[in-house]
Coordinates of C-alpha atoms in Angstrom, one line a residue:
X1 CA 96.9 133.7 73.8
X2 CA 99.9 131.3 75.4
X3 CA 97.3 128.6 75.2
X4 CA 95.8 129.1 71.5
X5 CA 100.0 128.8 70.7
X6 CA 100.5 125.8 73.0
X7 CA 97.5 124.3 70.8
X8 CA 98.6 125.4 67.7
X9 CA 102.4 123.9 68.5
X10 CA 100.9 120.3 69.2
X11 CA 98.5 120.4 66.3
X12 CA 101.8 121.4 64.1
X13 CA 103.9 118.5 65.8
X14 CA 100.8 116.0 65.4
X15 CA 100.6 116.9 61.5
X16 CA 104.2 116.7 61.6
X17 CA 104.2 113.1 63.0
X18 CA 102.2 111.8 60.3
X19 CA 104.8 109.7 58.3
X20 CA 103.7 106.3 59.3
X21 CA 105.1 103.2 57.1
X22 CA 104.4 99.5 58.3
X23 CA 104.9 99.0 62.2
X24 CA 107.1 102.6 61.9
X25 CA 106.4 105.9 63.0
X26 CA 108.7 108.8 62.2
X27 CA 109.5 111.4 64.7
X28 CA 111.0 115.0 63.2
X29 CA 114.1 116.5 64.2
X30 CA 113.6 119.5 65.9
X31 CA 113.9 120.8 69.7
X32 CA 112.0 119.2 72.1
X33 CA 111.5 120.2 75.9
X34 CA 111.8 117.4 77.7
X35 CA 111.8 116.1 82.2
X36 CA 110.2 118.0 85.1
X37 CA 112.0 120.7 87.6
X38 CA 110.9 118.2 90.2
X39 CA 113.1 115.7 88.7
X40 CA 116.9 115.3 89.4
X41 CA 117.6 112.9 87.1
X42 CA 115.7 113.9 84.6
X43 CA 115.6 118.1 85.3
X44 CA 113.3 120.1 82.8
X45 CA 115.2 121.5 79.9
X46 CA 115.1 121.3 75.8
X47 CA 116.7 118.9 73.9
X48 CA 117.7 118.9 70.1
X49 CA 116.6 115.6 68.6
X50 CA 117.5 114.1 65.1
X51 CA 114.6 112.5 63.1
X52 CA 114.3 108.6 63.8
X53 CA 112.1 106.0 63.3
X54 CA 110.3 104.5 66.1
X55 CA 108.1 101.3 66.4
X56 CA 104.2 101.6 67.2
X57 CA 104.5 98.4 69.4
X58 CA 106.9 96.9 71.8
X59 CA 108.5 94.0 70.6
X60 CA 106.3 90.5 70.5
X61 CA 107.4 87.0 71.5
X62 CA 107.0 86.6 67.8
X63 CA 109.3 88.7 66.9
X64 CA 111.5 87.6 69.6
X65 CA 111.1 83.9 68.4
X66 CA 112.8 84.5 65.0
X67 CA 115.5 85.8 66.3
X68 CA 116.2 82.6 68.8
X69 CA 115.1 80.0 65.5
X70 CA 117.8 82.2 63.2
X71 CA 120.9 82.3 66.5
X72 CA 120.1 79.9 69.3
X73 CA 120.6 82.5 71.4
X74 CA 120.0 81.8 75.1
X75 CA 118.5 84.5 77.2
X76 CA 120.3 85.4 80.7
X77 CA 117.7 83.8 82.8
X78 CA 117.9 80.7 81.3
X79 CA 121.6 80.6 81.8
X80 CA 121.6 81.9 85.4
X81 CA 117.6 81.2 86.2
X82 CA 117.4 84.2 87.9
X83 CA 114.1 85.6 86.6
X84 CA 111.9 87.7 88.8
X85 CA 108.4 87.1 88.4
X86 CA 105.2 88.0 90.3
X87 CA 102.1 86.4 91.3
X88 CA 98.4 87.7 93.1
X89 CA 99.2 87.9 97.4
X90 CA 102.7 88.8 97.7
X91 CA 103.2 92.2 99.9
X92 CA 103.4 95.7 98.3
X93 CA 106.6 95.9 95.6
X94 CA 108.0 92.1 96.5
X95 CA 108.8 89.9 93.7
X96 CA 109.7 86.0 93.1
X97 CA 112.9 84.5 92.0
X98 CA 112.0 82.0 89.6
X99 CA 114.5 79.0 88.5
X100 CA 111.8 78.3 85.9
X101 CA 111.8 81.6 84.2
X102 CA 112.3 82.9 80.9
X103 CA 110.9 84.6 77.7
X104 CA 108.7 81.5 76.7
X105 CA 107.6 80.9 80.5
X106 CA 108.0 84.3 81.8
X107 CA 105.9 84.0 85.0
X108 CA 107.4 80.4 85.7
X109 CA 106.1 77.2 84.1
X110 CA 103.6 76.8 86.8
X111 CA 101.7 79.9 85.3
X112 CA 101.6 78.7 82.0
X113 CA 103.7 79.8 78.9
X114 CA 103.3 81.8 75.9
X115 CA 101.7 79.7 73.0
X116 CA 98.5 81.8 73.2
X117 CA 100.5 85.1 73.2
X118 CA 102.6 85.3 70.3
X119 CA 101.4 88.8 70.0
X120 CA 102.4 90.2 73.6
X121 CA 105.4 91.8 74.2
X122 CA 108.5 89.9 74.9
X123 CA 109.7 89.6 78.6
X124 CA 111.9 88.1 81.1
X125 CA 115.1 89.0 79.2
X126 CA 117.6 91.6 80.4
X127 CA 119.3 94.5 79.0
X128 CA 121.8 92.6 77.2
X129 CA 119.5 90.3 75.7
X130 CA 118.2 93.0 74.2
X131 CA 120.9 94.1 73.2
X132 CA 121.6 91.0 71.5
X133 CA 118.3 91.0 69.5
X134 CA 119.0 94.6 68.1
X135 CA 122.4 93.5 67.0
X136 CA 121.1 90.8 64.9
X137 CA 117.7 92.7 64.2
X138 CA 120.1 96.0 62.5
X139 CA 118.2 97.9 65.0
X140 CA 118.4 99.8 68.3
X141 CA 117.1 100.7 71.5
X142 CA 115.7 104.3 72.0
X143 CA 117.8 106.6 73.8
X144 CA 116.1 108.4 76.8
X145 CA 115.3 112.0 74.9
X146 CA 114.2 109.5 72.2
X147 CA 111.7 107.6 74.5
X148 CA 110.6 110.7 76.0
X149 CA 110.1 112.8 73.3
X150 CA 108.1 109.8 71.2
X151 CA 106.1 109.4 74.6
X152 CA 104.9 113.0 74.9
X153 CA 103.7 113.6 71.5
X154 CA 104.1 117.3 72.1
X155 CA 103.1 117.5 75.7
X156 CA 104.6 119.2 77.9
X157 CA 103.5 117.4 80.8
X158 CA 103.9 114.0 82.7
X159 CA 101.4 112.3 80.3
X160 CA 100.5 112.8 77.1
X161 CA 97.4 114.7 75.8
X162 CA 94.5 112.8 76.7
X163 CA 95.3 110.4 79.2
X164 CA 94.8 111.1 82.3
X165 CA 94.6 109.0 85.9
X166 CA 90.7 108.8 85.7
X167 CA 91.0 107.6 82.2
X168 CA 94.5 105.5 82.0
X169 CA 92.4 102.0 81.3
X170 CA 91.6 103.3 77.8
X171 CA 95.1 103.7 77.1
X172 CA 97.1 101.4 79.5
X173 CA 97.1 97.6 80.7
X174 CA 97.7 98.6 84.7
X175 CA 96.8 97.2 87.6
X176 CA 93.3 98.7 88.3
X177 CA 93.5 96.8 92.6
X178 CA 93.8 98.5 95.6
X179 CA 97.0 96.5 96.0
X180 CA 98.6 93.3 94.5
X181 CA 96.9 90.7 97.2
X182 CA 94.4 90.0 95.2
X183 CA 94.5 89.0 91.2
X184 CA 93.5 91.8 88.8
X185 CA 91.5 91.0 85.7
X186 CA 89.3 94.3 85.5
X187 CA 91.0 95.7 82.1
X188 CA 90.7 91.9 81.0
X189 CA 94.9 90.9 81.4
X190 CA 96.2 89.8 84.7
X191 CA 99.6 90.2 83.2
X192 CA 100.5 91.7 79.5
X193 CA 98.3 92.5 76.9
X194 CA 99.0 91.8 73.4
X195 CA 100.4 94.8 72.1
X196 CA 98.5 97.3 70.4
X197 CA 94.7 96.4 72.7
X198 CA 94.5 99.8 74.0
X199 CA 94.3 103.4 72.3
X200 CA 97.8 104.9 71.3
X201 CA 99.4 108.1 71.7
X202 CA 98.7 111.2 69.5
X203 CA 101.5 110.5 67.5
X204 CA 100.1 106.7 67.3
X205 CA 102.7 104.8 69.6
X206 CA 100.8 101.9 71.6
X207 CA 101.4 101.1 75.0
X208 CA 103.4 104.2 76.3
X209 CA 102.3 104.0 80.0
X210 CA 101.4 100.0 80.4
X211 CA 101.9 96.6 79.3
X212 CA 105.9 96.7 80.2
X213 CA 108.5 98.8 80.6
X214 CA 110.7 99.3 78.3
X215 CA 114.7 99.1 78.1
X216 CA 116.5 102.4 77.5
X217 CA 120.5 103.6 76.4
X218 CA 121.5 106.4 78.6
X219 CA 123.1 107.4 81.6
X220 CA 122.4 109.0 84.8
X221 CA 125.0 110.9 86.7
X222 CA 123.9 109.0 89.7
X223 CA 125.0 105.9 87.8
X224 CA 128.9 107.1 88.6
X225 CA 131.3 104.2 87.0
X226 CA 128.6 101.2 87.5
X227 CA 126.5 99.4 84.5
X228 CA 123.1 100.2 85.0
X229 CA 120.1 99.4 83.1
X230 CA 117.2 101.6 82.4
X231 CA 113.7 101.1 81.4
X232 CA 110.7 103.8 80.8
X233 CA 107.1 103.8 80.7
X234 CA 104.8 101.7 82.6
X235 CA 103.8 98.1 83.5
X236 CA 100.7 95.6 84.1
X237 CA 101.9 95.7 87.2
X238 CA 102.1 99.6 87.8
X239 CA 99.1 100.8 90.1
X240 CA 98.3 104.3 90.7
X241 CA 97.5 103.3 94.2
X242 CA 101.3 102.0 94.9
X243 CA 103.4 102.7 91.9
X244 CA 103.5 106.4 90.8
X245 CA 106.8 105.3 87.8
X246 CA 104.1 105.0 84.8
X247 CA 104.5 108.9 83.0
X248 CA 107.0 110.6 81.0
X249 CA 109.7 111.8 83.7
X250 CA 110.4 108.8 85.8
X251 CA 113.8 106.6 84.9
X252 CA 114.0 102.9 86.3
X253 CA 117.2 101.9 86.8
X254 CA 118.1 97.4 87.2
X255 CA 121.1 95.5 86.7
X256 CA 121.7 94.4 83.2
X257 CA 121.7 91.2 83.8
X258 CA 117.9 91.1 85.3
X259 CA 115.2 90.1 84.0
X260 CA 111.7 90.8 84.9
X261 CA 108.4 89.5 84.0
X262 CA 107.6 93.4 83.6
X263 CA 109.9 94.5 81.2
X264 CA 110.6 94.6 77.8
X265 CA 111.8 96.9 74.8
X266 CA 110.7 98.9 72.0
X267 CA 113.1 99.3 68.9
X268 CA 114.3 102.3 66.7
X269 CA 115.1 101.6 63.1
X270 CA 119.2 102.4 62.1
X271 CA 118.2 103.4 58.8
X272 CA 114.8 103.3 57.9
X273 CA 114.6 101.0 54.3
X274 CA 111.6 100.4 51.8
X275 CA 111.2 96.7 52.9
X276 CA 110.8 98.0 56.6
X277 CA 107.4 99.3 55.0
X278 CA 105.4 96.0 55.2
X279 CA 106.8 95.0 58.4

């Protein structure tokens, strides 16, 4: 009987989450349980959520373009060129520091730029940069309950219903190696995917668990009085086989002033409007 409700709630929630206009999904108020009782910083409890509109897709270079043509804004890293990037045959969880670095080259200029890849998400800018886009864009970044409860679609577990480790390549760009020595093309992407490749979410958000993490507003009591950064979801470069951060619990915390070739954002409409329908 608990599992015919169980069912019944995420079929209710699903219908529920059927208010889709342009790139914009619509999550209903209502109380959501949300984290693990595994988890300190993110311990298992229910959280009352206001309705809000989420995009499908992380945010492109495309998108990210306009918004440098209409400000000049310069990204962090190519103020400080302090990007972090990664390439094939460095050791387990060690990354570059790239002088070269930034959203348009955001593995370095040595591995090539973004003119093919208009439609991949935007990386290699930091907190603050994003920041700066959703000040200028009207928009904003999720908050954590947000994220989470977007993420789940209903479930009460680490992932959401239907993915699984077995089957994460149908929904995920990962890293599919045994480690990071060698180059990984088996999902077809060494590094991101444009956004949208792989199947979404019951609630239809793309690219929960891969493709780049994505920036965060909240705070963690382990935080104290410093500025931290934090990002949720899952990367190209997550691996089940060293990196267990790609699932609905886990909270990445960087400096706000980083940037990584791994991380990106996902926006949430102020006030949802009818021209925000065809975009």
């Amino acid at each position: 009987m608990r599992k015919l409700l169980y069912l019944i709630g995420l079929i209710v929630l699903h219908l529920q989450c059927e208010a889709q206009a342009g790139n914009y999904i619509q999550i209903p108020a209502g109380d959501y349980p949300l984290g693990d009782t595994g988890s300190l910083d993110n311990p298992k409890r229910v959280v009352k959520v206001e309705s809000f509109w989420i995009a499908k897709f992380e945010l492109t270079n495309a998108e990210f373009e306009k918004f440098v043509q209409a400000t000049g804004y310069k990204t962090l890293a190519e103020r400080y060129h302090n990007a972090m990037v990664f390439e094939p045959g460095l050791a387990e969880f060690r990354w570059l520091q790239d002088s070269t670095a930034y959203w348009r080259f955001p593995n370095g200029v040595s591995r090539g730029g973004i003119e093919a890849k208009m439609d991949h998400p935007v990386t290699c800018i930091s907190y603050k940069d994003a920041l700066a886009y959703c000040t200028w864009a009207n928009c904003r970044l999720p908050s954590f309950d947000e994220w989470e409860v977007a993420a789940r679609a209903g479930s009460e577990g680490y992932y959401f219903a239907g993915f699984s480790k077995e089957n994460m390549g149908e929904y995920a760009n990962v890293w599919h190696g045994k480690d990071h020595l060698k180059a990984d093309y088996s999902d077809g992407y060494l590094y991101t995917s444009p956004v949208g490749k792989f199947k979404p979410n019951p609630w239809g958000l793309y690219d929960i668990f891969g493709n780049v993490f994505e920036f965060c507003t909240g705070k963690l009591e382990r935080d104290g009085d410093r500025s931290i950064a934090h990002a949720r979801g899952g990367s190209w470069w997550c691996s089940k086989n060293s990196c267990a951060a790609f699932n609905t619990i886990y909270i990445g915390a960087v400096s706000p002033n980083a940037s990584f070739s791994n991380l990106g954002f996902r926006i949430v409409k102020k006030v949802f409007t009818p021209s925000d329908k065809d975009s």
